[in-house]
PDB file of C-alpha atoms and ligand atoms in Angstrom:
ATOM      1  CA  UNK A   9      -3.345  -3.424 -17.851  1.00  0.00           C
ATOM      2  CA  UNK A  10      -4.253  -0.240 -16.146  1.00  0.00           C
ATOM      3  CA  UNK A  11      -1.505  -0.874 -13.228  1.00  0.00           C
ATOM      4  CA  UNK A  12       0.805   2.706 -12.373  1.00  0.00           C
ATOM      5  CA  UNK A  13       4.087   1.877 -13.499  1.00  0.00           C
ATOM      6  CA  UNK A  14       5.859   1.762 -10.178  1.00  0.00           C
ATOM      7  CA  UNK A  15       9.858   2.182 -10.051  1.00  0.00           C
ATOM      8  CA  UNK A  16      11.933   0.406  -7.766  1.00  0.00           C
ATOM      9  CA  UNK A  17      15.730   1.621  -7.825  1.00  0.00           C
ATOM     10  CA  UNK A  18      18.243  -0.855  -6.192  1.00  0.00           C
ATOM     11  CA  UNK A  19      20.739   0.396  -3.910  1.00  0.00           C
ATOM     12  CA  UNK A  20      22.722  -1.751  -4.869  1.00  0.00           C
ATOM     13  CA  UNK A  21      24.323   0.294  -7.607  1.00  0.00           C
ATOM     14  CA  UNK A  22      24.562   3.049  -5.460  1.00  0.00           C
ATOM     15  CA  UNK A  23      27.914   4.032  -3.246  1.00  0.00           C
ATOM     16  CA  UNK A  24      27.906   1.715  -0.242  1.00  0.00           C
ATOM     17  CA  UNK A  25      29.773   4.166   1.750  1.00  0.00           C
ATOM     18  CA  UNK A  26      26.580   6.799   1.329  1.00  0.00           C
ATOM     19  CA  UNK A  27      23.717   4.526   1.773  1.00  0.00           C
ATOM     20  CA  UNK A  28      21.531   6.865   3.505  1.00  0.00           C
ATOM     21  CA  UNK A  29      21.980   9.776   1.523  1.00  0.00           C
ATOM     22  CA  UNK A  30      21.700   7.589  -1.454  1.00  0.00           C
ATOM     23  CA  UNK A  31      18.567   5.981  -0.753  1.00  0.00           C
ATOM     24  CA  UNK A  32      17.080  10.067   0.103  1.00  0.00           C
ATOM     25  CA  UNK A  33      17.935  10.873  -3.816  1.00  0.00           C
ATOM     26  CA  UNK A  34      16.499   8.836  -5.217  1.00  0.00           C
ATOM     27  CA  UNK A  35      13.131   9.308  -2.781  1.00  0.00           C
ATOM     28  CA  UNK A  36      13.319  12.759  -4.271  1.00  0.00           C
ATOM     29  CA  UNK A  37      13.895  11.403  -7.499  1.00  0.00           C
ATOM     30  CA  UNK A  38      10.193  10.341  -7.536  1.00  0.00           C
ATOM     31  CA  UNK A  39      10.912   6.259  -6.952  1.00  0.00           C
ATOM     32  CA  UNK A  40       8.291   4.039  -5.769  1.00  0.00           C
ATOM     33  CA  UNK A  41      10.125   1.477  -3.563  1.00  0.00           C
ATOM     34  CA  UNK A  42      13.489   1.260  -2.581  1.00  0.00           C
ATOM     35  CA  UNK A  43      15.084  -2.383  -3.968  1.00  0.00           C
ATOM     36  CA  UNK A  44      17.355  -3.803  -1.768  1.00  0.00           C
ATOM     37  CA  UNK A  45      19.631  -6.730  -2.817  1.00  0.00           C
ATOM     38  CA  UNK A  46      20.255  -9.280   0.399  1.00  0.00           C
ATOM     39  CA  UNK A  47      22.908 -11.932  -1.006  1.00  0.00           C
ATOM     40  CA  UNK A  48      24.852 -14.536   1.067  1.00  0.00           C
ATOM     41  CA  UNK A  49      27.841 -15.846  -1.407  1.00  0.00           C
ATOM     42  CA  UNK A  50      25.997 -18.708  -1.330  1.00  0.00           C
ATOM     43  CA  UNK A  51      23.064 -18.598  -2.725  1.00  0.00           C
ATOM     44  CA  UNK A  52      24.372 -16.266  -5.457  1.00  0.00           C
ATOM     45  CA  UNK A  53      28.038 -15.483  -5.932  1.00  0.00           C
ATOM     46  CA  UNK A  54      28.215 -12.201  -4.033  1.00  0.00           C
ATOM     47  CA  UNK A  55      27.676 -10.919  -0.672  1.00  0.00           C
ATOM     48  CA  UNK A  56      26.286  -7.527   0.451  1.00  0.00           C
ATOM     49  CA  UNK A  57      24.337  -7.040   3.782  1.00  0.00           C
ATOM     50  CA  UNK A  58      21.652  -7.980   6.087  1.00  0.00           C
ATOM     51  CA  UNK A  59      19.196  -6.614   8.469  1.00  0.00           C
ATOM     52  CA  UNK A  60      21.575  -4.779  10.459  1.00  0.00           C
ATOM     53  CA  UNK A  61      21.382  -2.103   7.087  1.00  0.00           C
ATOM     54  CA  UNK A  62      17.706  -2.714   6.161  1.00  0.00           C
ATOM     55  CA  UNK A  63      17.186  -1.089   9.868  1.00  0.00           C
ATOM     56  CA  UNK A  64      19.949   1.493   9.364  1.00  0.00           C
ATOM     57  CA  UNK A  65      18.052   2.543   6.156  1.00  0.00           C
ATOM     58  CA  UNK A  66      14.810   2.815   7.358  1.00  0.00           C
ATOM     59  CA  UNK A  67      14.564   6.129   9.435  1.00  0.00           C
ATOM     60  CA  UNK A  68      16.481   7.803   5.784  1.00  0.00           C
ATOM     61  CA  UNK A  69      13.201   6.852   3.606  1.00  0.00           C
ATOM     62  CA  UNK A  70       9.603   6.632   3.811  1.00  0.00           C
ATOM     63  CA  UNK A  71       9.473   4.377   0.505  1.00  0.00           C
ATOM     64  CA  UNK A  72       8.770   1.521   0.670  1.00  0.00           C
ATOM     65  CA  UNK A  73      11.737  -1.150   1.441  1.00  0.00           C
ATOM     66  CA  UNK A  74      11.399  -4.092  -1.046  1.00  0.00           C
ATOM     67  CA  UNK A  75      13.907  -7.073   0.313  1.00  0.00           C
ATOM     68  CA  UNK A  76      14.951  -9.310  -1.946  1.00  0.00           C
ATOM     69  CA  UNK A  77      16.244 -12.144  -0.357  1.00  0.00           C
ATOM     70  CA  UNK A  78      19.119 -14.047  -1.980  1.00  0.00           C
ATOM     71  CA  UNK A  79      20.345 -16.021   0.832  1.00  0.00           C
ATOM     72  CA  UNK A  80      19.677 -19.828   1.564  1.00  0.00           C
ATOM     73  CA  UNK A  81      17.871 -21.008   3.807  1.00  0.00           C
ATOM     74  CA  UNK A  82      15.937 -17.750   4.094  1.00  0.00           C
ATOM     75  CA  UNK A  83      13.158 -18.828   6.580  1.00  0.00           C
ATOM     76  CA  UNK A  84      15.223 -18.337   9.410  1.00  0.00           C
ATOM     77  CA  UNK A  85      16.102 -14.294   8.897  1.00  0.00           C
ATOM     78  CA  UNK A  86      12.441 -13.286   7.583  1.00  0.00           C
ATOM     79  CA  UNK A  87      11.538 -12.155  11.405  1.00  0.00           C
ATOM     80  CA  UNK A  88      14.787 -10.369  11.240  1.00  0.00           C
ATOM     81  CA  UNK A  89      14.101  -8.519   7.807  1.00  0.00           C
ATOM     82  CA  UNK A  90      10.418  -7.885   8.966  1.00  0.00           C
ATOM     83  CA  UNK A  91      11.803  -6.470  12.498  1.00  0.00           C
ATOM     84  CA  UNK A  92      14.108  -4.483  10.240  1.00  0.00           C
ATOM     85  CA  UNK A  93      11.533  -2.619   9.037  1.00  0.00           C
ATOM     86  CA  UNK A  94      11.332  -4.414   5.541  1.00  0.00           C
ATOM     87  CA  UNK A  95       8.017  -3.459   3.548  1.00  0.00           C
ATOM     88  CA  UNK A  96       7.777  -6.462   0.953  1.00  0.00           C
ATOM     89  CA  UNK A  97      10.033  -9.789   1.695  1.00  0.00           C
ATOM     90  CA  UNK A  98      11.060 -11.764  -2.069  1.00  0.00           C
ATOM     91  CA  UNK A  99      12.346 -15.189  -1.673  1.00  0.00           C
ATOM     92  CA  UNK A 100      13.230 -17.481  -4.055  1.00  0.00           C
ATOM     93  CA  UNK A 101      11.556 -20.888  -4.542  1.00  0.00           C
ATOM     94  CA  UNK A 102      14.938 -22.689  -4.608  1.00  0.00           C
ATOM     95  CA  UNK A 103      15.811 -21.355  -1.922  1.00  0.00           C
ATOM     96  CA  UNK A 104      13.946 -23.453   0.775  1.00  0.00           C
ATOM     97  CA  UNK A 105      11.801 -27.177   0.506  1.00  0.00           C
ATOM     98  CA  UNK A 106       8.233 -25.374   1.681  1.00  0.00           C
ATOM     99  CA  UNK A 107       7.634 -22.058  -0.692  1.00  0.00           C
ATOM    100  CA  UNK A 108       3.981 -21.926   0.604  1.00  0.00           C
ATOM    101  CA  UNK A 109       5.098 -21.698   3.994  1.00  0.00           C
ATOM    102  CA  UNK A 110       8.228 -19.318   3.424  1.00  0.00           C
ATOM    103  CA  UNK A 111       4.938 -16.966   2.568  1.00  0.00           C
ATOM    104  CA  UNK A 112       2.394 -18.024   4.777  1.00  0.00           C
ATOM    105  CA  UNK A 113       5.352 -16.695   7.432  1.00  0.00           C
ATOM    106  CA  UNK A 114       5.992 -13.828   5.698  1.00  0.00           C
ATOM    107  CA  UNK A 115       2.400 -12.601   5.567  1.00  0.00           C
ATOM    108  CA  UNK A 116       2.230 -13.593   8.876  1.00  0.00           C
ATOM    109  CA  UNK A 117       4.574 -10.579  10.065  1.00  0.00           C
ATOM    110  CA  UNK A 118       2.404  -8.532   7.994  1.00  0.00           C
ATOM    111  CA  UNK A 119       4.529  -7.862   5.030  1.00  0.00           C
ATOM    112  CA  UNK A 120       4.155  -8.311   1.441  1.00  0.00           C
ATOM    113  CA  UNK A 121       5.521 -11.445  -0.056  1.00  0.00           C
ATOM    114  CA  UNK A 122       7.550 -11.864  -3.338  1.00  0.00           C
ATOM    115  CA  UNK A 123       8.341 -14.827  -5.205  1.00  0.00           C
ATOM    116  CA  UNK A 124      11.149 -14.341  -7.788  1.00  0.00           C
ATOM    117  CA  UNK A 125      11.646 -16.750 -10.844  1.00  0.00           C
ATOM    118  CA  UNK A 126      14.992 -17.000 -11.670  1.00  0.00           C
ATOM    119  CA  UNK A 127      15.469 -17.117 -15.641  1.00  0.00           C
ATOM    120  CA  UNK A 128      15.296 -20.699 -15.838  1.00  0.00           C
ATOM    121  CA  UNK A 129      12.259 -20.992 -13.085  1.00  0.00           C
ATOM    122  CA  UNK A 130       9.219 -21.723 -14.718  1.00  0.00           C
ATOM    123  CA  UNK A 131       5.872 -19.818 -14.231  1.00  0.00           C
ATOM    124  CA  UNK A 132       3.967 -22.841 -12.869  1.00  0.00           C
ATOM    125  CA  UNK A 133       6.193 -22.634  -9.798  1.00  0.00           C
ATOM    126  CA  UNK A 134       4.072 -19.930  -8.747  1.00  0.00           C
ATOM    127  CA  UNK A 135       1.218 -21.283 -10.060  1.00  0.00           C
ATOM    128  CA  UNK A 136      -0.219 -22.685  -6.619  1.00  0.00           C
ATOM    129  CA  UNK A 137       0.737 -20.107  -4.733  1.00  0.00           C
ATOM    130  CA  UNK A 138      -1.066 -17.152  -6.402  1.00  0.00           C
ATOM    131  CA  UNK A 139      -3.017 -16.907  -3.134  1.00  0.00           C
ATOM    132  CA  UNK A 140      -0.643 -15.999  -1.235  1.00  0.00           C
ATOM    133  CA  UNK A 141       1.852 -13.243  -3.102  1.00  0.00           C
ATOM    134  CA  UNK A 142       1.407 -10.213  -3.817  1.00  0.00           C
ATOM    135  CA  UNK A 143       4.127  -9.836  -6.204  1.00  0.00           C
ATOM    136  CA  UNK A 144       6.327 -11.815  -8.724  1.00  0.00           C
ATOM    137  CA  UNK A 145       9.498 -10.777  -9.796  1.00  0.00           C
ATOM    138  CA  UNK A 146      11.113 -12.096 -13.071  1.00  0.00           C
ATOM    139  CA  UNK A 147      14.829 -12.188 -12.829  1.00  0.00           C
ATOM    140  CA  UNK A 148      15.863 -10.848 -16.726  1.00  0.00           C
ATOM    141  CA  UNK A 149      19.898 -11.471 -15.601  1.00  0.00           C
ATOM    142  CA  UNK A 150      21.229 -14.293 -13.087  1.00  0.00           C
ATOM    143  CA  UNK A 151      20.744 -12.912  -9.737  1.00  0.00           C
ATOM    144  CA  UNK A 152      24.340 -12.079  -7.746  1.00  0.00           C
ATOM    145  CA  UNK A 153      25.112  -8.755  -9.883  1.00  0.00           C
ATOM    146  CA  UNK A 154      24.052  -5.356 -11.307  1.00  0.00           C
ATOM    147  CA  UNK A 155      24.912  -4.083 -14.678  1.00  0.00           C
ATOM    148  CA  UNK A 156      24.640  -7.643 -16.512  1.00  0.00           C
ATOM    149  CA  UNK A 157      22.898  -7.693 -19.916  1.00  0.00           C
ATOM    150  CA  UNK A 158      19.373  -7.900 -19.755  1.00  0.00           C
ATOM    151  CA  UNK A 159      17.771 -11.356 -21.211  1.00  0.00           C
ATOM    152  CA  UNK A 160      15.359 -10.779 -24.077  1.00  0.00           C
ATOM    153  CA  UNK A 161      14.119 -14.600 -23.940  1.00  0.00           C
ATOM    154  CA  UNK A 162      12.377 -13.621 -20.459  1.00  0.00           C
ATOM    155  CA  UNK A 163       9.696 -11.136 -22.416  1.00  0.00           C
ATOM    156  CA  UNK A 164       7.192 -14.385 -22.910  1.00  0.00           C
ATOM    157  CA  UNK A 165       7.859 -15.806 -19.317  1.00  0.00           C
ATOM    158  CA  UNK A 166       6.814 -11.464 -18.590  1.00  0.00           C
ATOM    159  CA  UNK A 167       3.561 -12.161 -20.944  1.00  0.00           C
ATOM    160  CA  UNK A 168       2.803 -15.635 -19.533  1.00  0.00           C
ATOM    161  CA  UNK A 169       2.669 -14.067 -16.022  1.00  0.00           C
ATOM    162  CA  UNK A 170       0.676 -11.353 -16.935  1.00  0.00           C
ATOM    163  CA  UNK A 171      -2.175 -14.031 -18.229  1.00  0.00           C
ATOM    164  CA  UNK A 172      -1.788 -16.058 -14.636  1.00  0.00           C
ATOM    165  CA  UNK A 173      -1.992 -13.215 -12.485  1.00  0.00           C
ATOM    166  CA  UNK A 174      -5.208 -11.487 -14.620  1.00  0.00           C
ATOM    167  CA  UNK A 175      -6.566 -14.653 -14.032  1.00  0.00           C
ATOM    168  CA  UNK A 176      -6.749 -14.663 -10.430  1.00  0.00           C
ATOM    169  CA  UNK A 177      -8.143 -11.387 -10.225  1.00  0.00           C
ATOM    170  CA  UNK A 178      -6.091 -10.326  -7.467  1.00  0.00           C
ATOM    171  CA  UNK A 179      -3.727  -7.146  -6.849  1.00  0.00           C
ATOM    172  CA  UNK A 180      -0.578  -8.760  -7.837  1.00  0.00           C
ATOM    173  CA  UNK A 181       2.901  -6.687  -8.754  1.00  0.00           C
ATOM    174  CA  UNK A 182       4.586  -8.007 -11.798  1.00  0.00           C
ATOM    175  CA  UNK A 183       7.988  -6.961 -11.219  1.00  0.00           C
ATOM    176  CA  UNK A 184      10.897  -7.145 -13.471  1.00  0.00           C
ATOM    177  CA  UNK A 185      14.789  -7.436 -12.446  1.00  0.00           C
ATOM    178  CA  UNK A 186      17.668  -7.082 -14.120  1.00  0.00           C
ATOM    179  CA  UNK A 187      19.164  -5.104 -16.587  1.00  0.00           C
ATOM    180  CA  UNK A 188      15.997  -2.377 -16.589  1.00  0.00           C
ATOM    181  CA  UNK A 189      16.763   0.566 -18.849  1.00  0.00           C
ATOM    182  CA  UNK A 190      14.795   3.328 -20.579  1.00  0.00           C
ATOM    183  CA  UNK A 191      15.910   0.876 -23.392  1.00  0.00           C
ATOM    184  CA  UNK A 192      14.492  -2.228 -21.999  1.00  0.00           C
ATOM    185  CA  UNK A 193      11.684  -1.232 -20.485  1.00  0.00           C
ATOM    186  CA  UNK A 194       9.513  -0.480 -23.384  1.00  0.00           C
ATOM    187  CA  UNK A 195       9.599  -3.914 -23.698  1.00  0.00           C
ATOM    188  CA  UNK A 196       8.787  -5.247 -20.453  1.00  0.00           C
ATOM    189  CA  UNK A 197       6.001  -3.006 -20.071  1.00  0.00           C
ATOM    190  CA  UNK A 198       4.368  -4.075 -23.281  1.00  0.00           C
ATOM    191  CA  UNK A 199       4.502  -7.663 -22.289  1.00  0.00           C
ATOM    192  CA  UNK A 200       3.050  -6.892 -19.015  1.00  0.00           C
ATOM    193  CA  UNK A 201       5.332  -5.687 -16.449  1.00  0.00           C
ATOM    194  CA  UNK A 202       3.934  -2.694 -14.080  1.00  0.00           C
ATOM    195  CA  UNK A 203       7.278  -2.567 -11.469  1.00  0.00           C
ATOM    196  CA  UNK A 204      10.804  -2.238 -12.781  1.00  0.00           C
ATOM    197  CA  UNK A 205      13.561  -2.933 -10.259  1.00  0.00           C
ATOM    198  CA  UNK A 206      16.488  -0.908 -11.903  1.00  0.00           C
ATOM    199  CA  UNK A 207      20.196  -0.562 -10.291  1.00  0.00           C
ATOM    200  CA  UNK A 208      23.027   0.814 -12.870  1.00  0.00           C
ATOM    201  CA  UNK A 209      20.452   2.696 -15.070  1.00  0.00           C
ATOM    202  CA  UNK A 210      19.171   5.021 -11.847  1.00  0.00           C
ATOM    203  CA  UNK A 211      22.463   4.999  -9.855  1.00  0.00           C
ATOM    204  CA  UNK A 212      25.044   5.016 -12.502  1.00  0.00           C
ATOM    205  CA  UNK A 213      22.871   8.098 -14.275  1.00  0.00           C
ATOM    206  CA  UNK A 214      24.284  11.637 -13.757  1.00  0.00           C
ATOM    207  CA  UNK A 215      20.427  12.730 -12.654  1.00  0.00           C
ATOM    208  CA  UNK A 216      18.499  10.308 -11.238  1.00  0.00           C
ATOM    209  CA  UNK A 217      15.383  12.457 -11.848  1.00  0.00           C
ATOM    210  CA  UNK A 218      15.774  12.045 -15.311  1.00  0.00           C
ATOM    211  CA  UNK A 219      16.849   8.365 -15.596  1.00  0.00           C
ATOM    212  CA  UNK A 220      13.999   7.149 -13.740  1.00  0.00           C
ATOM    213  CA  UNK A 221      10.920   9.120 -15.962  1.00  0.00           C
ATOM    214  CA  UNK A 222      12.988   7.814 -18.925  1.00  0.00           C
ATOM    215  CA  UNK A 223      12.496   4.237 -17.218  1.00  0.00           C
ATOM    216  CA  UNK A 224       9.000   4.723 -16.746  1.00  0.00           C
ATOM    217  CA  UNK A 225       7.874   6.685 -19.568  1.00  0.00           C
ATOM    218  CA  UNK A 226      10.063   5.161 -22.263  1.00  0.00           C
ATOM    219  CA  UNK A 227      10.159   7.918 -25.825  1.00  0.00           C
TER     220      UNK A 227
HETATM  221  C1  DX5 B   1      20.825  -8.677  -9.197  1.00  0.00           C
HETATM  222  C2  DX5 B   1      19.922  -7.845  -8.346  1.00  0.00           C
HETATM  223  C3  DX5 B   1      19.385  -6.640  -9.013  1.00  0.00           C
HETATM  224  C4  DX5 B   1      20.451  -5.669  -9.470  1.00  0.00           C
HETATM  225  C5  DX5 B   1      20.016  -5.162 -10.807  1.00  0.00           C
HETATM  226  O1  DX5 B   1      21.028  -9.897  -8.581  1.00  0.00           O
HETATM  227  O2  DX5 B   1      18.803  -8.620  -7.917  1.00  0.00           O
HETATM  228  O3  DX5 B   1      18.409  -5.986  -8.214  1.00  0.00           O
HETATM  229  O4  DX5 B   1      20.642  -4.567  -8.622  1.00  0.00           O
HETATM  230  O5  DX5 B   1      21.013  -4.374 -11.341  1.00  0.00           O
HETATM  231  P1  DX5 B   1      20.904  -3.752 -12.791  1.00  0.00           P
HETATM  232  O6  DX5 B   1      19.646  -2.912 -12.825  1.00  0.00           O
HETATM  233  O7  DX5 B   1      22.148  -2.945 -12.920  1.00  0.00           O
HETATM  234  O8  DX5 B   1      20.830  -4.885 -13.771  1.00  0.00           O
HETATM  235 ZN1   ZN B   2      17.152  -7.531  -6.879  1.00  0.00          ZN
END
């Protein structure tokens, strides 16, 4: 695995009332993409915002903005997130009938598409699909919250992935979510992980400088 370990912080962690300036420290932080946590109440048991923020966030970052789409049905806001100015577009399989076409759509605005296993999805739900992502995200909590405790029994899922997506040869982001910390991340990396999505461990650090080389670079 010869991937660059690529950091993701999620804003969600950070204070809502300072989104822009939030999402410029941690851009000078050295992040890699900018995480940012759609949820309906529906889907998952919280609600935070939609593309009306995505586009209010764009013009404070030139990281990348990686959506991930809690919200059922989803197909009907990805032209919304796209116009938005959202970079990569994550949905969940359960959260529509017709995965493959969720994506086809998505790479059809020209964005990158994520599929994100929740932690009792199973890897072959991607399995037919591989063609068309270009990054899966294993969910290591239940998706709805930040600062939940991070689920060991996802590190073989991690590994199993890694196999599949070797296999197909092509430039796919194995991305983990979920209770990410300079603890935790050793871990995840070993098994196979090259992006780590991490909320409470960047934001809820006193320098995010520091928090995210310790995430990437775990002693
Ligand atoms: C949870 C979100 C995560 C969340 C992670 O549903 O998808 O992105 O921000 O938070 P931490 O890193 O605190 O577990
Ligand atoms: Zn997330």
């Amino acid at each position: 695995m010869t991937n660059k370990i690529l950091i993701a912080p999620s804003l969600l962690a950070a204070d809502f009332a300072r989104l822009g300036e939030e999402a410029r420290a941690v851009e000078a932080a050295g992040a890699d993409w900018l995480h940012l946590d759609v949820m309906d109440g529906h889907f998952v048991p919280n609600i935070t915002f939609g593309p009306l923020v995505v586009k209010a966030l764009r013009p404070h970052t030139t990281l990348p903005l990686d959506v991930h789409l809690m919200i059922a049905p989803a197909d009907p806001y990805l032209e919304a997130f796209a116009e938005a100015g959202a970079d990569h577009i994550a949905i969940h399989p359960e959260a529509g009938p017709h995965l493959h076409r969720s994506l086809q759509k998505i790479r059809s605005l020209g964005k990158k598409a994520g599929v994100v296993l929740n932690p009792s999805t199973p890897v072959e739900s991607v399995l037919w699909v591989m063609d068309l992502v270009d990054i899966i995200m294993v969910m290591t909590v239940n998706p709805g919250f930040g600062g939940q405790a991070f689920l060991s029994s996802q590190l073989p899922k991690v590994a199993a992935l890694r196999k599949m997506i070797d296999a197909t040869g092509r430039d796919i982001r194995l991305q983990i979510d979920g209770g990410v910390t300079p603890t935790t991340s050793r871990s995840l990396l070993e098994a196979g992980a090259d992006t780590l999505v991490a909320g409470s461990a960047v934001y809820g650090a006193p320098d995010y400088t520091a928090a995210i080389s310790a995430i990437r670079a775990p002693a």
